[in-house]
């Protein structure tokens, strides 16, 4: 097990290093960070452009810029932003916190519901409650997430208008100014959290529950299940140990692939509900042509992919003994 | 299977019902107006403004801070000698100044007389020191390291002196500078700068990085949370009338759609943005809202390259200008949602613009016979120059077909894309095939500057009069894309130095005829703006200047009698 972890970690470092070179090169050739400054009306003095080029290191050759950037990373410096007042590292830290706040609750709820619904559907195929859950999840899958987010937002506004109270908030993570006192603050946070969490939960519940249903159905058809039944094991034990447990492997893969994307920012949900998270950070940085900020985001996204894949590998080993013994 | 189908239908019906319930289609539609008269308001109340982007640079006159959004948000914090009115006239800010005049013409000498008691929020008087500092940081000869957005005019000031206990400030210019009223639009506090260090350090770092704890305007910042909100309260030492509202909060909401939804949900009370058909419809569906539309001093226009293999032929450019129907372009684009914004028939002034109290705008387009969609006239011009239209294709005098012309536009700008498509249709009538080059943001501006097009659509701000035009049409100007005309250069130079408004207007209109005659600019219409807010609030206007709607923020307030929706 330890050997496997070490091998995976070494491979992860290699992947990250390669990713950094590719990402840096692509970003460096994809646009001029000073384009906005050059386009001002009236034009800014040429001396200002030169000073900004020097500050951002744009007057250096590409390889020197890369070495300087990667060297800075090891010292915790993510490089200068096109926005002089922006501290990329500090802002990313706060943005990750916001995204985690939004995503963690949604992921936990979605995962639990998906496991339950998918398992029940798989075990009771074409019977109640599968005949309700299956079309319901298909409808959710068919709805584009941006549309669902807008729909819930409008529904929240409509509800508020009907009750004459601001029960659901639709902008940001908290009111401005935030209410004083712990309980009012908590209620305010909850009012802001409900709708985006609901959207994210439903979007992921729909996908994950389908995977779980399919995995259960496949597991049920397996020879090992038939053998366990013929052995006379109780239904509960067969379901727990021979059906559900092997069926967890696919869902671990799917969740491990989805989580880095979610942590990199639930872009659509954050945009519709105006949460200042990782997704917004990427969009703003692209908009501002802030290449070092985009680089930092991409690097974190790459890091998250590597880490969650590593976690998935470890979970395989726990859930499926064949992986462990095979190594 | 039938059960599944039934359940699916129920789910779809539920979704449709929810959509219908939320659409609020029964709401009455509001008409857009362009209110410019000050209404009676009562003290108290608050407002939350939706803004697209937060402050990224706290120095409103630095190169990075001088952007539309930041200028507008920081306007309430600084003293300003002049104000642009909703009708485009520029008037003295009577809260700050008793007078501001050119008292000598050779050398040009400007005298500002401050009102009694004008002061910063900490009680320090606004004085000549503030003017001296603000000039020095924008004059490269005094501070080469200062990263100022704009240095023209400031570098012509040779001396600034205070007299009459600092109440009178006298400035001498080395050259006449007609746009002197546009200078000192944000006066920075010299006593605060002293605490930040030398000129360059204070300007590039002190004012840039620190959230202002001072104010020389009607409001002062109470709280700023980066990327979330900015809250302003009245400046206790404000020396003018008002302000009326007790709290003004700016909430950062990216995207116009999200801003309008926030307005609908009551989380913001003012959306100030460039409208589209969709956003205008969305606003009209809201109840109890005031919708204002108006245009600005920034205008959309087409332009033609005047150099190169085919575009260097004046006859071809004239024919294109004659064949294009610019009024039709206006009707089919902004005419769909901003009926009040008229077609522009001048490239140097917007309709109704006043300079020194005199009407400046003239229709120079009609006399030139361009922009009216006269395809027959265009063909006659071409035939006289040796061209022929054969089988719907324009043949050049040398017998070869005219190559396809490239129309450069910004792919992400719906309006500019529509303009390109309409031009493409209109020019088919004279046998010209246009290919649309829908560039992304990264390629569009460099392509524009380098002249990598035959025809293009863009926007120009006219806030700086002749200086605004010089950046495009002056020989070797930053954006000239190869255009050069000695007569145009002479007129721009003369207008920039002309202190008499009537003479300047004449020079500018002459310049207009030269530019349009060359086909280098074909004006379309002013950029429309939209302000949407509850009808409980008043005195929020569309301001045509680049400083936006907050220019009269001290007048904003709760209406004594709310208007009917």
PDB file of N, CA, C and O in Angstrom, chain A residues 37-45 48 51-52 83 85 131 135 139 147 151 153-155 157-158 161 169-172 174 176 271-272 274 276 289, chain B residues 7 21-22 56 63-64 67 147-150 208 226-227 229 251 253-254 258 261-262 264-265 267 441-442 445 449 459-461 464 471 478-479:
ATOM      1  N   UNK A  37      -4.905  48.083 -21.478  1.00  0.00           N
ATOM      2  CA  UNK A  37      -4.167  49.335 -21.262  1.00  0.00           C
ATOM      3  C   UNK A  37      -3.827  49.997 -22.601  1.00  0.00           C
ATOM      4  O   UNK A  37      -3.897  51.217 -22.739  1.00  0.00           O
ATOM      5  N   UNK A  38      -3.490  49.178 -23.566  1.00  0.00           N
ATOM      6  CA  UNK A  38      -3.141  49.725 -24.880  1.00  0.00           C
ATOM      7  C   UNK A  38      -4.359  50.302 -25.597  1.00  0.00           C
ATOM      8  O   UNK A  38      -4.233  51.125 -26.483  1.00  0.00           O
ATOM      9  N   UNK A  39      -5.551  49.835 -25.212  1.00  0.00           N
ATOM     10  CA  UNK A  39      -6.772  50.243 -25.925  1.00  0.00           C
ATOM     11  C   UNK A  39      -7.453  51.454 -25.315  1.00  0.00           C
ATOM     12  O   UNK A  39      -8.531  51.843 -25.755  1.00  0.00           O
ATOM     13  N   UNK A  40      -6.892  52.013 -24.283  1.00  0.00           N
ATOM     14  CA  UNK A  40      -7.576  53.112 -23.600  1.00  0.00           C
ATOM     15  C   UNK A  40      -7.778  54.304 -24.521  1.00  0.00           C
ATOM     16  O   UNK A  40      -6.962  54.612 -25.376  1.00  0.00           O
ATOM     17  N   UNK A  41      -8.902  54.985 -24.296  1.00  0.00           N
ATOM     18  CA  UNK A  41      -9.164  56.258 -24.977  1.00  0.00           C
ATOM     19  C   UNK A  41      -9.301  57.324 -23.910  1.00  0.00           C
ATOM     20  O   UNK A  41     -10.225  57.221 -23.106  1.00  0.00           O
ATOM     21  N   UNK A  42      -8.443  58.318 -23.858  1.00  0.00           N
ATOM     22  CA  UNK A  42      -7.277  58.536 -24.699  1.00  0.00           C
ATOM     23  C   UNK A  42      -6.154  57.549 -24.374  1.00  0.00           C
ATOM     24  O   UNK A  42      -6.130  57.003 -23.270  1.00  0.00           O
ATOM     25  N   UNK A  43      -5.231  57.346 -25.314  1.00  0.00           N
ATOM     26  CA  UNK A  43      -4.165  56.362 -25.105  1.00  0.00           C
ATOM     27  C   UNK A  43      -3.277  56.728 -23.915  1.00  0.00           C
ATOM     28  O   UNK A  43      -3.008  57.913 -23.691  1.00  0.00           O
ATOM     29  N   UNK A  44      -2.854  55.726 -23.157  1.00  0.00           N
ATOM     30  CA  UNK A  44      -1.951  56.006 -22.034  1.00  0.00           C
ATOM     31  C   UNK A  44      -0.545  56.251 -22.589  1.00  0.00           C
ATOM     32  O   UNK A  44      -0.196  55.727 -23.648  1.00  0.00           O
ATOM     33  N   UNK A  45       0.266  57.026 -21.873  1.00  0.00           N
ATOM     34  CA  UNK A  45       1.617  57.323 -22.387  1.00  0.00           C
ATOM     35  C   UNK A  45       2.440  56.042 -22.583  1.00  0.00           C
ATOM     36  O   UNK A  45       2.321  55.105 -21.784  1.00  0.00           O
ATOM     37  N   UNK A  48       4.213  54.396 -19.627  1.00  0.00           N
ATOM     38  CA  UNK A  48       3.406  53.599 -18.694  1.00  0.00           C
ATOM     39  C   UNK A  48       3.350  52.142 -19.181  1.00  0.00           C
ATOM     40  O   UNK A  48       3.500  51.204 -18.393  1.00  0.00           O
ATOM     41  N   UNK A  51       6.639  50.495 -18.449  1.00  0.00           N
ATOM     42  CA  UNK A  51       6.785  50.199 -17.014  1.00  0.00           C
ATOM     43  C   UNK A  51       5.970  48.966 -16.629  1.00  0.00           C
ATOM     44  O   UNK A  51       6.434  48.117 -15.849  1.00  0.00           O
ATOM     45  N   UNK A  52       4.787  48.842 -17.191  1.00  0.00           N
ATOM     46  CA  UNK A  52       3.936  47.686 -16.885  1.00  0.00           C
ATOM     47  C   UNK A  52       4.531  46.405 -17.478  1.00  0.00           C
ATOM     48  O   UNK A  52       4.470  45.341 -16.867  1.00  0.00           O
ATOM     49  N   UNK A  83      -3.420  43.464 -12.219  1.00  0.00           N
ATOM     50  CA  UNK A  83      -4.008  44.421 -11.279  1.00  0.00           C
ATOM     51  C   UNK A  83      -3.002  44.642 -10.162  1.00  0.00           C
ATOM     52  O   UNK A  83      -2.696  43.703  -9.414  1.00  0.00           O
ATOM     53  N   UNK A  85      -3.036  45.931  -7.345  1.00  0.00           N
ATOM     54  CA  UNK A  85      -3.424  45.733  -5.947  1.00  0.00           C
ATOM     55  C   UNK A  85      -3.797  44.285  -5.637  1.00  0.00           C
ATOM     56  O   UNK A  85      -4.151  43.972  -4.514  1.00  0.00           O
ATOM     57  N   UNK A 131     -39.725   3.512 -10.883  1.00  0.00           N
ATOM     58  CA  UNK A 131     -40.514   4.141 -11.943  1.00  0.00           C
ATOM     59  C   UNK A 131     -40.730   5.639 -11.683  1.00  0.00           C
ATOM     60  O   UNK A 131     -41.111   6.388 -12.581  1.00  0.00           O
ATOM     61  N   UNK A 135     -37.546   8.519 -14.256  1.00  0.00           N
ATOM     62  CA  UNK A 135     -37.919   9.689 -15.079  1.00  0.00           C
ATOM     63  C   UNK A 135     -37.530  11.011 -14.435  1.00  0.00           C
ATOM     64  O   UNK A 135     -37.161  11.962 -15.123  1.00  0.00           O
ATOM     65  N   UNK A 139     -35.275  13.869 -16.226  1.00  0.00           N
ATOM     66  CA  UNK A 139     -35.682  15.280 -16.393  1.00  0.00           C
ATOM     67  C   UNK A 139     -34.566  16.192 -15.882  1.00  0.00           C
ATOM     68  O   UNK A 139     -34.171  17.167 -16.538  1.00  0.00           O
ATOM     69  N   UNK A 147     -29.761  26.755 -16.811  1.00  0.00           N
ATOM     70  CA  UNK A 147     -31.194  27.009 -16.869  1.00  0.00           C
ATOM     71  C   UNK A 147     -31.842  26.667 -15.532  1.00  0.00           C
ATOM     72  O   UNK A 147     -32.701  27.378 -15.032  1.00  0.00           O
ATOM     73  N   UNK A 151     -33.818  29.141 -13.170  1.00  0.00           N
ATOM     74  CA  UNK A 151     -35.194  28.772 -12.798  1.00  0.00           C
ATOM     75  C   UNK A 151     -35.380  28.835 -11.284  1.00  0.00           C
ATOM     76  O   UNK A 151     -36.345  29.422 -10.780  1.00  0.00           O
ATOM     77  N   UNK A 153     -33.575  30.480  -9.205  1.00  0.00           N
ATOM     78  CA  UNK A 153     -33.417  31.866  -8.765  1.00  0.00           C
ATOM     79  C   UNK A 153     -34.736  32.628  -8.949  1.00  0.00           C
ATOM     80  O   UNK A 153     -35.192  33.338  -8.046  1.00  0.00           O
ATOM     81  N   UNK A 154     -35.336  32.458 -10.110  1.00  0.00           N
ATOM     82  CA  UNK A 154     -36.610  33.127 -10.370  1.00  0.00           C
ATOM     83  C   UNK A 154     -37.694  32.616  -9.430  1.00  0.00           C
ATOM     84  O   UNK A 154     -38.523  33.384  -8.943  1.00  0.00           O
ATOM     85  N   UNK A 155     -37.633  31.327  -9.166  1.00  0.00           N
ATOM     86  CA  UNK A 155     -38.623  30.760  -8.263  1.00  0.00           C
ATOM     87  C   UNK A 155     -38.447  31.357  -6.862  1.00  0.00           C
ATOM     88  O   UNK A 155     -39.430  31.670  -6.183  1.00  0.00           O
ATOM     89  N   UNK A 157     -37.247  34.317  -6.128  1.00  0.00           N
ATOM     90  CA  UNK A 157     -37.746  35.699  -6.148  1.00  0.00           C
ATOM     91  C   UNK A 157     -39.272  35.705  -6.105  1.00  0.00           C
ATOM     92  O   UNK A 157     -39.894  36.484  -5.366  1.00  0.00           O
ATOM     93  N   UNK A 158     -39.860  34.810  -6.885  1.00  0.00           N
ATOM     94  CA  UNK A 158     -41.326  34.717  -6.932  1.00  0.00           C
ATOM     95  C   UNK A 158     -41.871  34.357  -5.550  1.00  0.00           C
ATOM     96  O   UNK A 158     -42.842  34.949  -5.063  1.00  0.00           O
ATOM     97  N   UNK A 161     -41.688  37.290  -3.262  1.00  0.00           N
ATOM     98  CA  UNK A 161     -42.746  38.279  -3.564  1.00  0.00           C
ATOM     99  C   UNK A 161     -44.088  37.827  -3.000  1.00  0.00           C
ATOM    100  O   UNK A 161     -44.856  38.628  -2.477  1.00  0.00           O
ATOM    101  N   UNK A 169     -32.213  34.376  -0.551  1.00  0.00           N
ATOM    102  CA  UNK A 169     -31.368  35.430  -1.135  1.00  0.00           C
ATOM    103  C   UNK A 169     -30.790  34.903  -2.441  1.00  0.00           C
ATOM    104  O   UNK A 169     -30.516  33.709  -2.559  1.00  0.00           O
ATOM    105  N   UNK A 170     -30.622  35.785  -3.386  1.00  0.00           N
ATOM    106  CA  UNK A 170     -30.164  35.327  -4.708  1.00  0.00           C
ATOM    107  C   UNK A 170     -28.829  35.927  -5.133  1.00  0.00           C
ATOM    108  O   UNK A 170     -28.351  35.642  -6.221  1.00  0.00           O
ATOM    109  N   UNK A 171     -28.259  36.788  -4.300  1.00  0.00           N
ATOM    110  CA  UNK A 171     -26.980  37.404  -4.664  1.00  0.00           C
ATOM    111  C   UNK A 171     -25.956  37.186  -3.546  1.00  0.00           C
ATOM    112  O   UNK A 171     -26.179  37.594  -2.411  1.00  0.00           O
ATOM    113  N   UNK A 172     -24.856  36.538  -3.881  1.00  0.00           N
ATOM    114  CA  UNK A 172     -23.726  36.431  -2.967  1.00  0.00           C
ATOM    115  C   UNK A 172     -23.921  35.421  -1.847  1.00  0.00           C
ATOM    116  O   UNK A 172     -24.938  34.731  -1.753  1.00  0.00           O
ATOM    117  N   UNK A 174     -23.554  36.294   1.437  1.00  0.00           N
ATOM    118  CA  UNK A 174     -24.136  36.956   2.613  1.00  0.00           C
ATOM    119  C   UNK A 174     -24.741  38.292   2.202  1.00  0.00           C
ATOM    120  O   UNK A 174     -24.412  38.833   1.148  1.00  0.00           O
ATOM    121  N   UNK A 176     -25.358  42.389   2.513  1.00  0.00           N
ATOM    122  CA  UNK A 176     -24.468  43.535   2.748  1.00  0.00           C
ATOM    123  C   UNK A 176     -25.281  44.651   3.399  1.00  0.00           C
ATOM    124  O   UNK A 176     -26.259  45.095   2.810  1.00  0.00           O
ATOM    125  N   UNK A 271     -21.769  31.966 -10.906  1.00  0.00           N
ATOM    126  CA  UNK A 271     -22.076  33.155 -11.705  1.00  0.00           C
ATOM    127  C   UNK A 271     -23.529  33.577 -11.520  1.00  0.00           C
ATOM    128  O   UNK A 271     -23.816  34.748 -11.292  1.00  0.00           O
ATOM    129  N   UNK A 272     -24.426  32.606 -11.612  1.00  0.00           N
ATOM    130  CA  UNK A 272     -25.850  32.957 -11.510  1.00  0.00           C
ATOM    131  C   UNK A 272     -26.167  33.529 -10.126  1.00  0.00           C
ATOM    132  O   UNK A 272     -26.894  34.513 -10.001  1.00  0.00           O
ATOM    133  N   UNK A 274     -23.871  34.714  -8.045  1.00  0.00           N
ATOM    134  CA  UNK A 274     -22.872  35.728  -7.700  1.00  0.00           C
ATOM    135  C   UNK A 274     -22.078  35.390  -6.444  1.00  0.00           C
ATOM    136  O   UNK A 274     -21.890  36.233  -5.574  1.00  0.00           O
ATOM    137  N   UNK A 276     -18.530  34.605  -4.878  1.00  0.00           N
ATOM    138  CA  UNK A 276     -17.170  34.989  -5.258  1.00  0.00           C
ATOM    139  C   UNK A 276     -16.218  33.820  -4.995  1.00  0.00           C
ATOM    140  O   UNK A 276     -15.381  33.856  -4.095  1.00  0.00           O
ATOM    141  N   UNK A 289      -7.429  39.516 -18.445  1.00  0.00           N
ATOM    142  CA  UNK A 289      -6.201  39.010 -19.087  1.00  0.00           C
ATOM    143  C   UNK A 289      -5.061  38.894 -18.066  1.00  0.00           C
ATOM    144  O   UNK A 289      -3.901  39.221 -18.349  1.00  0.00           O
TER     145      UNK A 289
ATOM    146  N   UNK B   7     -45.455   9.734 -16.153  1.00  0.00           N
ATOM    147  CA  UNK B   7     -44.680  10.456 -15.135  1.00  0.00           C
ATOM    148  C   UNK B   7     -43.804  11.546 -15.752  1.00  0.00           C
ATOM    149  O   UNK B   7     -43.649  12.639 -15.204  1.00  0.00           O
ATOM    150  N   UNK B  21     -45.193  30.431 -13.791  1.00  0.00           N
ATOM    151  CA  UNK B  21     -45.477  31.145 -12.547  1.00  0.00           C
ATOM    152  C   UNK B  21     -44.429  32.192 -12.269  1.00  0.00           C
ATOM    153  O   UNK B  21     -44.714  33.251 -11.713  1.00  0.00           O
ATOM    154  N   UNK B  22     -43.192  31.883 -12.657  1.00  0.00           N
ATOM    155  CA  UNK B  22     -42.104  32.811 -12.354  1.00  0.00           C
ATOM    156  C   UNK B  22     -41.963  33.923 -13.369  1.00  0.00           C
ATOM    157  O   UNK B  22     -41.264  34.893 -13.132  1.00  0.00           O
ATOM    158  N   UNK B  56     -10.047  48.042  -8.697  1.00  0.00           N
ATOM    159  CA  UNK B  56      -8.764  47.339  -8.754  1.00  0.00           C
ATOM    160  C   UNK B  56      -7.602  48.309  -8.572  1.00  0.00           C
ATOM    161  O   UNK B  56      -6.459  47.888  -8.446  1.00  0.00           O
ATOM    162  N   UNK B  63      -2.977  55.099 -14.696  1.00  0.00           N
ATOM    163  CA  UNK B  63      -3.272  54.377 -15.944  1.00  0.00           C
ATOM    164  C   UNK B  63      -4.214  53.205 -15.708  1.00  0.00           C
ATOM    165  O   UNK B  63      -5.116  52.951 -16.499  1.00  0.00           O
ATOM    166  N   UNK B  64      -4.019  52.480 -14.606  1.00  0.00           N
ATOM    167  CA  UNK B  64      -4.881  51.328 -14.335  1.00  0.00           C
ATOM    168  C   UNK B  64      -6.191  51.720 -13.661  1.00  0.00           C
ATOM    169  O   UNK B  64      -7.158  50.963 -13.699  1.00  0.00           O
ATOM    170  N   UNK B  67     -10.562  53.811 -15.468  1.00  0.00           N
ATOM    171  CA  UNK B  67     -11.492  53.019 -16.277  1.00  0.00           C
ATOM    172  C   UNK B  67     -12.916  53.465 -15.958  1.00  0.00           C
ATOM    173  O   UNK B  67     -13.168  54.032 -14.900  1.00  0.00           O
ATOM    174  N   UNK B 147       2.771  56.778 -13.079  1.00  0.00           N
ATOM    175  CA  UNK B 147       2.034  56.022 -14.105  1.00  0.00           C
ATOM    176  C   UNK B 147       0.657  56.650 -14.311  1.00  0.00           C
ATOM    177  O   UNK B 147      -0.376  56.070 -13.968  1.00  0.00           O
ATOM    178  N   UNK B 148       0.667  57.846 -14.883  1.00  0.00           N
ATOM    179  CA  UNK B 148      -0.588  58.587 -15.078  1.00  0.00           C
ATOM    180  C   UNK B 148      -1.273  58.157 -16.366  1.00  0.00           C
ATOM    181  O   UNK B 148      -0.620  57.807 -17.347  1.00  0.00           O
ATOM    182  N   UNK B 149      -2.600  58.211 -16.353  1.00  0.00           N
ATOM    183  CA  UNK B 149      -3.367  57.811 -17.530  1.00  0.00           C
ATOM    184  C   UNK B 149      -3.275  58.836 -18.642  1.00  0.00           C
ATOM    185  O   UNK B 149      -3.301  58.502 -19.816  1.00  0.00           O
ATOM    186  N   UNK B 150      -3.170  60.094 -18.257  1.00  0.00           N
ATOM    187  CA  UNK B 150      -3.293  61.165 -19.246  1.00  0.00           C
ATOM    188  C   UNK B 150      -2.372  62.312 -18.851  1.00  0.00           C
ATOM    189  O   UNK B 150      -2.407  62.769 -17.705  1.00  0.00           O
ATOM    190  N   UNK B 208      -2.852  54.237  -4.986  1.00  0.00           N
ATOM    191  CA  UNK B 208      -3.319  53.060  -5.727  1.00  0.00           C
ATOM    192  C   UNK B 208      -3.805  51.963  -4.789  1.00  0.00           C
ATOM    193  O   UNK B 208      -4.858  51.360  -4.987  1.00  0.00           O
ATOM    194  N   UNK B 226     -13.485  43.656  -0.534  1.00  0.00           N
ATOM    195  CA  UNK B 226     -13.003  43.460  -1.894  1.00  0.00           C
ATOM    196  C   UNK B 226     -13.879  42.491  -2.687  1.00  0.00           C
ATOM    197  O   UNK B 226     -14.116  41.360  -2.264  1.00  0.00           O
ATOM    198  N   UNK B 227     -14.349  42.973  -3.807  1.00  0.00           N
ATOM    199  CA  UNK B 227     -15.130  42.134  -4.701  1.00  0.00           C
ATOM    200  C   UNK B 227     -16.567  41.940  -4.275  1.00  0.00           C
ATOM    201  O   UNK B 227     -17.359  41.342  -5.006  1.00  0.00           O
ATOM    202  N   UNK B 229     -18.583  44.500  -1.902  1.00  0.00           N
ATOM    203  CA  UNK B 229     -19.375  45.734  -1.792  1.00  0.00           C
ATOM    204  C   UNK B 229     -18.523  46.911  -1.327  1.00  0.00           C
ATOM    205  O   UNK B 229     -17.445  46.734  -0.744  1.00  0.00           O
ATOM    206  N   UNK B 251     -22.806  47.224  -4.944  1.00  0.00           N
ATOM    207  CA  UNK B 251     -22.728  45.763  -4.858  1.00  0.00           C
ATOM    208  C   UNK B 251     -22.162  45.245  -6.176  1.00  0.00           C
ATOM    209  O   UNK B 251     -22.668  45.608  -7.239  1.00  0.00           O
ATOM    210  N   UNK B 253     -21.795  42.877  -8.992  1.00  0.00           N
ATOM    211  CA  UNK B 253     -22.548  41.789  -9.625  1.00  0.00           C
ATOM    212  C   UNK B 253     -22.162  41.745 -11.095  1.00  0.00           C
ATOM    213  O   UNK B 253     -22.463  42.674 -11.847  1.00  0.00           O
ATOM    214  N   UNK B 254     -21.478  40.689 -11.478  1.00  0.00           N
ATOM    215  CA  UNK B 254     -21.051  40.603 -12.874  1.00  0.00           C
ATOM    216  C   UNK B 254     -22.234  40.162 -13.732  1.00  0.00           C
ATOM    217  O   UNK B 254     -23.020  39.325 -13.318  1.00  0.00           O
ATOM    218  N   UNK B 258     -27.810  39.200 -14.320  1.00  0.00           N
ATOM    219  CA  UNK B 258     -27.791  38.997 -12.868  1.00  0.00           C
ATOM    220  C   UNK B 258     -28.115  40.304 -12.141  1.00  0.00           C
ATOM    221  O   UNK B 258     -28.778  40.311 -11.108  1.00  0.00           O
ATOM    222  N   UNK B 261     -31.836  40.800 -12.317  1.00  0.00           N
ATOM    223  CA  UNK B 261     -32.521  39.875 -11.407  1.00  0.00           C
ATOM    224  C   UNK B 261     -32.388  40.362  -9.968  1.00  0.00           C
ATOM    225  O   UNK B 261     -33.338  40.278  -9.184  1.00  0.00           O
ATOM    226  N   UNK B 262     -31.196  40.873  -9.636  1.00  0.00           N
ATOM    227  CA  UNK B 262     -30.995  41.413  -8.281  1.00  0.00           C
ATOM    228  C   UNK B 262     -31.888  42.629  -8.050  1.00  0.00           C
ATOM    229  O   UNK B 262     -32.390  42.841  -6.941  1.00  0.00           O
ATOM    230  N   UNK B 264     -34.802  43.025  -9.460  1.00  0.00           N
ATOM    231  CA  UNK B 264     -36.142  42.449  -9.318  1.00  0.00           C
ATOM    232  C   UNK B 264     -36.350  41.887  -7.911  1.00  0.00           C
ATOM    233  O   UNK B 264     -37.427  42.026  -7.331  1.00  0.00           O
ATOM    234  N   UNK B 265     -35.284  41.288  -7.358  1.00  0.00           N
ATOM    235  CA  UNK B 265     -35.423  40.692  -6.031  1.00  0.00           C
ATOM    236  C   UNK B 265     -35.246  41.716  -4.910  1.00  0.00           C
ATOM    237  O   UNK B 265     -35.373  41.392  -3.744  1.00  0.00           O
ATOM    238  N   UNK B 267     -32.477  43.237  -4.127  1.00  0.00           N
ATOM    239  CA  UNK B 267     -31.147  43.229  -3.513  1.00  0.00           C
ATOM    240  C   UNK B 267     -30.282  44.391  -3.991  1.00  0.00           C
ATOM    241  O   UNK B 267     -29.291  44.729  -3.371  1.00  0.00           O
ATOM    242  N   UNK B 441     -11.492  39.508 -28.495  1.00  0.00           N
ATOM    243  CA  UNK B 441     -10.965  40.699 -27.825  1.00  0.00           C
ATOM    244  C   UNK B 441      -9.461  40.842 -27.956  1.00  0.00           C
ATOM    245  O   UNK B 441      -8.938  41.951 -28.050  1.00  0.00           O
ATOM    246  N   UNK B 442      -8.760  39.706 -27.981  1.00  0.00           N
ATOM    247  CA  UNK B 442      -7.295  39.771 -28.012  1.00  0.00           C
ATOM    248  C   UNK B 442      -6.783  40.239 -29.375  1.00  0.00           C
ATOM    249  O   UNK B 442      -5.747  40.872 -29.462  1.00  0.00           O
ATOM    250  N   UNK B 445      -8.354  44.696 -31.189  1.00  0.00           N
ATOM    251  CA  UNK B 445      -7.704  46.015 -31.049  1.00  0.00           C
ATOM    252  C   UNK B 445      -6.375  46.106 -31.787  1.00  0.00           C
ATOM    253  O   UNK B 445      -6.129  47.088 -32.486  1.00  0.00           O
ATOM    254  N   UNK B 449      -5.588  48.790 -34.713  1.00  0.00           N
ATOM    255  CA  UNK B 449      -4.458  49.731 -34.689  1.00  0.00           C
ATOM    256  C   UNK B 449      -3.561  49.557 -35.905  1.00  0.00           C
ATOM    257  O   UNK B 449      -3.046  50.518 -36.464  1.00  0.00           O
ATOM    258  N   UNK B 459     -15.929  52.163 -31.562  1.00  0.00           N
ATOM    259  CA  UNK B 459     -16.518  53.269 -30.807  1.00  0.00           C
ATOM    260  C   UNK B 459     -15.450  54.283 -30.427  1.00  0.00           C
ATOM    261  O   UNK B 459     -14.287  53.926 -30.243  1.00  0.00           O
ATOM    262  N   UNK B 460     -15.847  55.537 -30.347  1.00  0.00           N
ATOM    263  CA  UNK B 460     -14.908  56.594 -29.957  1.00  0.00           C
ATOM    264  C   UNK B 460     -15.557  57.498 -28.919  1.00  0.00           C
ATOM    265  O   UNK B 460     -16.721  57.868 -29.060  1.00  0.00           O
ATOM    266  N   UNK B 461     -14.795  57.841 -27.885  1.00  0.00           N
ATOM    267  CA  UNK B 461     -15.281  58.772 -26.864  1.00  0.00           C
ATOM    268  C   UNK B 461     -14.910  60.187 -27.287  1.00  0.00           C
ATOM    269  O   UNK B 461     -13.756  60.438 -27.668  1.00  0.00           O
ATOM    270  N   UNK B 464     -12.937  64.506 -25.011  1.00  0.00           N
ATOM    271  CA  UNK B 464     -11.804  65.437 -25.085  1.00  0.00           C
ATOM    272  C   UNK B 464     -11.767  66.214 -26.405  1.00  0.00           C
ATOM    273  O   UNK B 464     -10.712  66.710 -26.804  1.00  0.00           O
ATOM    274  N   UNK B 471      -6.300  61.030 -31.674  1.00  0.00           N
ATOM    275  CA  UNK B 471      -5.755  59.693 -31.423  1.00  0.00           C
ATOM    276  C   UNK B 471      -6.048  58.726 -32.576  1.00  0.00           C
ATOM    277  O   UNK B 471      -5.350  57.755 -32.768  1.00  0.00           O
ATOM    278  N   UNK B 478      -1.642  57.161 -32.240  1.00  0.00           N
ATOM    279  CA  UNK B 478      -1.596  55.784 -31.727  1.00  0.00           C
ATOM    280  C   UNK B 478      -2.542  54.823 -32.452  1.00  0.00           C
ATOM    281  O   UNK B 478      -2.308  53.637 -32.490  1.00  0.00           O
ATOM    282  N   UNK B 479      -3.661  55.330 -32.995  1.00  0.00           N
ATOM    283  CA  UNK B 479      -4.616  54.418 -33.632  1.00  0.00           C
ATOM    284  C   UNK B 479      -4.872  54.777 -35.089  1.00  0.00           C
ATOM    285  O   UNK B 479      -5.938  54.463 -35.625  1.00  0.00           O
TER     286      UNK B 479
END
